[in-house]
């Protein structure tokens, strides 16, 4: 949805997004403009929306114990092709958004609450064409 454009017809990304969200009846947090499983890109300014946008509350309880399942930060990534086709929402586990490959446990440590995490590697430029699928998150 780069270069916000709803005037280029029904296939313009913004027009397609607006059309798709219009087909979904379920909303998130009771906000009619925020459709279930869709990013919240358009919204009407109202008291309820203003409260939600300025809220600093986090309704997640994390234990701080690395062995607990409730210690994981659940992060979803929106996957897109180079042509802008939405490929869905996927968990960022197992190194989905990490270029430096390691064991699944090591890569998933990036999403453990309270975990110190650092990863670095060297990647040959040709590997971006040979070993990685071209996609955007």
PDB file of C-alpha atoms in Angstrom:
ATOM      1  CA  UNK A   1       0.000   0.000   0.000  1.00  0.00           C
ATOM      2  CA  UNK A   2       2.910   2.264  -0.681  1.00  0.00           C
ATOM      3  CA  UNK A   3       2.054   5.568  -2.291  1.00  0.00           C
ATOM      4  CA  UNK A   4      -1.530   5.596  -0.975  1.00  0.00           C
ATOM      5  CA  UNK A   5      -3.701   5.421  -4.077  1.00  0.00           C
ATOM      6  CA  UNK A   6      -7.389   4.569  -4.283  1.00  0.00           C
ATOM      7  CA  UNK A   7      -7.938   6.312  -7.598  1.00  0.00           C
ATOM      8  CA  UNK A   8      -6.198   3.749  -9.855  1.00  0.00           C
ATOM      9  CA  UNK A   9      -9.156   1.412 -10.029  1.00  0.00           C
ATOM     10  CA  UNK A  10     -10.206  -1.772  -8.316  1.00  0.00           C
ATOM     11  CA  UNK A  11      -6.751  -3.361  -8.542  1.00  0.00           C
ATOM     12  CA  UNK A  12      -4.964  -0.536  -6.721  1.00  0.00           C
ATOM     13  CA  UNK A  13      -3.638  -1.924  -3.402  1.00  0.00           C
ATOM     14  CA  UNK A  14      -5.633   0.530  -1.282  1.00  0.00           C
ATOM     15  CA  UNK A  15      -8.848  -0.182  -3.173  1.00  0.00           C
ATOM     16  CA  UNK A  16      -8.329  -3.924  -2.820  1.00  0.00           C
ATOM     17  CA  UNK A  17      -7.627  -3.554   0.892  1.00  0.00           C
ATOM     18  CA  UNK A  18     -10.750  -1.462   1.457  1.00  0.00           C
ATOM     19  CA  UNK A  19     -12.813  -3.926  -0.560  1.00  0.00           C
ATOM     20  CA  UNK A  20     -11.453  -6.935   1.340  1.00  0.00           C
ATOM     21  CA  UNK A  21     -11.991  -5.413   4.768  1.00  0.00           C
ATOM     22  CA  UNK A  22     -15.562  -4.559   3.744  1.00  0.00           C
ATOM     23  CA  UNK A  23     -16.214  -8.287   3.295  1.00  0.00           C
ATOM     24  CA  UNK A  24     -15.221  -9.112   6.901  1.00  0.00           C
ATOM     25  CA  UNK A  25     -17.833  -8.667   9.584  1.00  0.00           C
ATOM     26  CA  UNK A  26     -15.782  -9.583  12.685  1.00  0.00           C
ATOM     27  CA  UNK A  27     -13.838  -6.727  14.275  1.00  0.00           C
ATOM     28  CA  UNK A  28     -11.039  -6.395  16.825  1.00  0.00           C
ATOM     29  CA  UNK A  29     -11.498  -4.723  20.222  1.00  0.00           C
ATOM     30  CA  UNK A  30     -15.004  -3.621  19.209  1.00  0.00           C
ATOM     31  CA  UNK A  31     -13.592  -1.163  16.639  1.00  0.00           C
ATOM     32  CA  UNK A  32     -15.654  -1.497  13.448  1.00  0.00           C
ATOM     33  CA  UNK A  33     -12.801  -0.286  11.182  1.00  0.00           C
ATOM     34  CA  UNK A  34     -10.336  -2.863  12.541  1.00  0.00           C
ATOM     35  CA  UNK A  35     -11.239  -6.148  10.884  1.00  0.00           C
ATOM     36  CA  UNK A  36     -10.256  -9.545  12.250  1.00  0.00           C
ATOM     37  CA  UNK A  37      -6.936 -10.866  10.829  1.00  0.00           C
ATOM     38  CA  UNK A  38      -6.281  -7.647   8.930  1.00  0.00           C
ATOM     39  CA  UNK A  39      -3.879  -4.805   9.707  1.00  0.00           C
ATOM     40  CA  UNK A  40      -5.564  -1.670  11.037  1.00  0.00           C
ATOM     41  CA  UNK A  41      -4.591   0.810   8.311  1.00  0.00           C
ATOM     42  CA  UNK A  42      -7.694   3.001   8.095  1.00  0.00           C
ATOM     43  CA  UNK A  43      -9.668   4.307  11.027  1.00  0.00           C
ATOM     44  CA  UNK A  44     -12.151   6.992  11.887  1.00  0.00           C
ATOM     45  CA  UNK A  45     -11.199   9.278  14.762  1.00  0.00           C
ATOM     46  CA  UNK A  46     -13.643   8.666  17.574  1.00  0.00           C
ATOM     47  CA  UNK A  47     -13.419   8.572  21.356  1.00  0.00           C
ATOM     48  CA  UNK A  48     -13.078   4.782  21.381  1.00  0.00           C
ATOM     49  CA  UNK A  49     -10.391   4.790  18.684  1.00  0.00           C
ATOM     50  CA  UNK A  50      -8.516   7.674  20.335  1.00  0.00           C
ATOM     51  CA  UNK A  51      -8.515   5.795  23.660  1.00  0.00           C
ATOM     52  CA  UNK A  52      -7.188   2.650  21.995  1.00  0.00           C
ATOM     53  CA  UNK A  53      -4.483   4.496  20.050  1.00  0.00           C
ATOM     54  CA  UNK A  54      -3.188   6.312  23.133  1.00  0.00           C
ATOM     55  CA  UNK A  55      -3.488   3.412  25.589  1.00  0.00           C
ATOM     56  CA  UNK A  56      -0.240   2.226  27.179  1.00  0.00           C
ATOM     57  CA  UNK A  57      -1.779  -0.899  28.688  1.00  0.00           C
ATOM     58  CA  UNK A  58      -0.498  -4.305  27.682  1.00  0.00           C
ATOM     59  CA  UNK A  59      -2.916  -7.132  28.399  1.00  0.00           C
ATOM     60  CA  UNK A  60      -0.288  -9.872  28.362  1.00  0.00           C
ATOM     61  CA  UNK A  61       1.044 -11.641  31.433  1.00  0.00           C
ATOM     62  CA  UNK A  62       4.576 -12.993  31.041  1.00  0.00           C
ATOM     63  CA  UNK A  63       6.139 -15.158  33.718  1.00  0.00           C
ATOM     64  CA  UNK A  64       9.806 -14.318  33.220  1.00  0.00           C
ATOM     65  CA  UNK A  65      10.536 -18.036  33.578  1.00  0.00           C
ATOM     66  CA  UNK A  66      12.300 -19.185  30.377  1.00  0.00           C
ATOM     67  CA  UNK A  67      10.795 -22.683  30.709  1.00  0.00           C
ATOM     68  CA  UNK A  68       7.170 -21.461  30.669  1.00  0.00           C
ATOM     69  CA  UNK A  69       5.189 -21.364  27.431  1.00  0.00           C
ATOM     70  CA  UNK A  70       3.617 -18.082  28.564  1.00  0.00           C
ATOM     71  CA  UNK A  71       7.056 -16.487  28.414  1.00  0.00           C
ATOM     72  CA  UNK A  72       6.995 -16.255  24.608  1.00  0.00           C
ATOM     73  CA  UNK A  73       6.161 -13.084  22.721  1.00  0.00           C
ATOM     74  CA  UNK A  74       3.664 -14.091  20.048  1.00  0.00           C
ATOM     75  CA  UNK A  75       4.619 -12.024  17.023  1.00  0.00           C
ATOM     76  CA  UNK A  76       2.942 -12.430  13.633  1.00  0.00           C
ATOM     77  CA  UNK A  77       4.447 -11.239  10.376  1.00  0.00           C
ATOM     78  CA  UNK A  78       2.445 -10.283   7.289  1.00  0.00           C
ATOM     79  CA  UNK A  79       4.018 -11.946   4.257  1.00  0.00           C
ATOM     80  CA  UNK A  80       3.954 -10.236   0.824  1.00  0.00           C
ATOM     81  CA  UNK A  81       5.315 -11.145  -2.605  1.00  0.00           C
ATOM     82  CA  UNK A  82       7.375  -8.592  -4.565  1.00  0.00           C
ATOM     83  CA  UNK A  83       4.205  -7.734  -6.532  1.00  0.00           C
ATOM     84  CA  UNK A  84       2.346  -6.876  -3.313  1.00  0.00           C
ATOM     85  CA  UNK A  85       0.216  -9.998  -3.035  1.00  0.00           C
ATOM     86  CA  UNK A  86      -0.663 -10.703   0.591  1.00  0.00           C
ATOM     87  CA  UNK A  87       0.573 -14.161   1.568  1.00  0.00           C
ATOM     88  CA  UNK A  88      -0.997 -14.327   5.002  1.00  0.00           C
ATOM     89  CA  UNK A  89      -0.003 -13.864   8.616  1.00  0.00           C
ATOM     90  CA  UNK A  90       2.546 -16.259  10.064  1.00  0.00           C
ATOM     91  CA  UNK A  91       4.246 -16.730  13.432  1.00  0.00           C
ATOM     92  CA  UNK A  92       7.818 -15.440  13.460  1.00  0.00           C
ATOM     93  CA  UNK A  93       9.090 -18.661  15.045  1.00  0.00           C
ATOM     94  CA  UNK A  94      11.698 -20.959  13.471  1.00  0.00           C
ATOM     95  CA  UNK A  95      13.646 -18.072  11.969  1.00  0.00           C
ATOM     96  CA  UNK A  96      10.924 -16.821   9.611  1.00  0.00           C
ATOM     97  CA  UNK A  97      12.223 -13.234   9.640  1.00  0.00           C
ATOM     98  CA  UNK A  98      15.851 -13.970  10.525  1.00  0.00           C
ATOM     99  CA  UNK A  99      18.529 -14.183   7.861  1.00  0.00           C
ATOM    100  CA  UNK A 100      21.132 -15.750  10.163  1.00  0.00           C
ATOM    101  CA  UNK A 101      20.174 -19.400  10.439  1.00  0.00           C
ATOM    102  CA  UNK A 102      20.767 -21.351  13.649  1.00  0.00           C
ATOM    103  CA  UNK A 103      18.915 -24.001  15.641  1.00  0.00           C
ATOM    104  CA  UNK A 104      15.169 -23.354  16.084  1.00  0.00           C
ATOM    105  CA  UNK A 105      15.681 -22.978  19.848  1.00  0.00           C
ATOM    106  CA  UNK A 106      18.381 -20.338  19.353  1.00  0.00           C
ATOM    107  CA  UNK A 107      16.360 -18.378  16.769  1.00  0.00           C
ATOM    108  CA  UNK A 108      13.190 -18.562  18.877  1.00  0.00           C
ATOM    109  CA  UNK A 109      15.123 -17.170  21.862  1.00  0.00           C
ATOM    110  CA  UNK A 110      14.720 -13.765  20.189  1.00  0.00           C
ATOM    111  CA  UNK A 111      11.052 -13.887  21.232  1.00  0.00           C
ATOM    112  CA  UNK A 112      11.541 -15.018  24.848  1.00  0.00           C
ATOM    113  CA  UNK A 113      10.567 -12.319  27.303  1.00  0.00           C
ATOM    114  CA  UNK A 114      13.572 -11.065  29.291  1.00  0.00           C
ATOM    115  CA  UNK A 115      16.076 -12.895  27.094  1.00  0.00           C
ATOM    116  CA  UNK A 116      19.304 -11.291  25.952  1.00  0.00           C
ATOM    117  CA  UNK A 117      19.631 -12.099  22.281  1.00  0.00           C
ATOM    118  CA  UNK A 118      22.173 -11.241  19.630  1.00  0.00           C
ATOM    119  CA  UNK A 119      22.774 -12.824  16.265  1.00  0.00           C
ATOM    120  CA  UNK A 120      25.183 -11.979  13.495  1.00  0.00           C
ATOM    121  CA  UNK A 121      26.442 -13.689  10.391  1.00  0.00           C
ATOM    122  CA  UNK A 122      27.990 -13.029   7.003  1.00  0.00           C
ATOM    123  CA  UNK A 123      25.895 -13.734   3.931  1.00  0.00           C
ATOM    124  CA  UNK A 124      27.245 -13.737   0.386  1.00  0.00           C
ATOM    125  CA  UNK A 125      25.243 -11.362  -1.819  1.00  0.00           C
ATOM    126  CA  UNK A 126      24.556 -14.120  -4.376  1.00  0.00           C
ATOM    127  CA  UNK A 127      22.883 -16.148  -1.616  1.00  0.00           C
ATOM    128  CA  UNK A 128      20.043 -13.642  -1.540  1.00  0.00           C
ATOM    129  CA  UNK A 129      19.092 -14.884  -5.016  1.00  0.00           C
ATOM    130  CA  UNK A 130      20.061 -18.533  -4.623  1.00  0.00           C
ATOM    131  CA  UNK A 131      19.031 -19.417  -1.070  1.00  0.00           C
ATOM    132  CA  UNK A 132      16.283 -16.996  -0.027  1.00  0.00           C
ATOM    133  CA  UNK A 133      12.785 -16.584  -1.389  1.00  0.00           C
ATOM    134  CA  UNK A 134      12.034 -12.998  -2.377  1.00  0.00           C
ATOM    135  CA  UNK A 135       9.340 -11.855   0.001  1.00  0.00           C
ATOM    136  CA  UNK A 136       8.588  -8.953   2.278  1.00  0.00           C
ATOM    137  CA  UNK A 137       7.301  -8.845   5.857  1.00  0.00           C
TER     138      UNK A 137
END
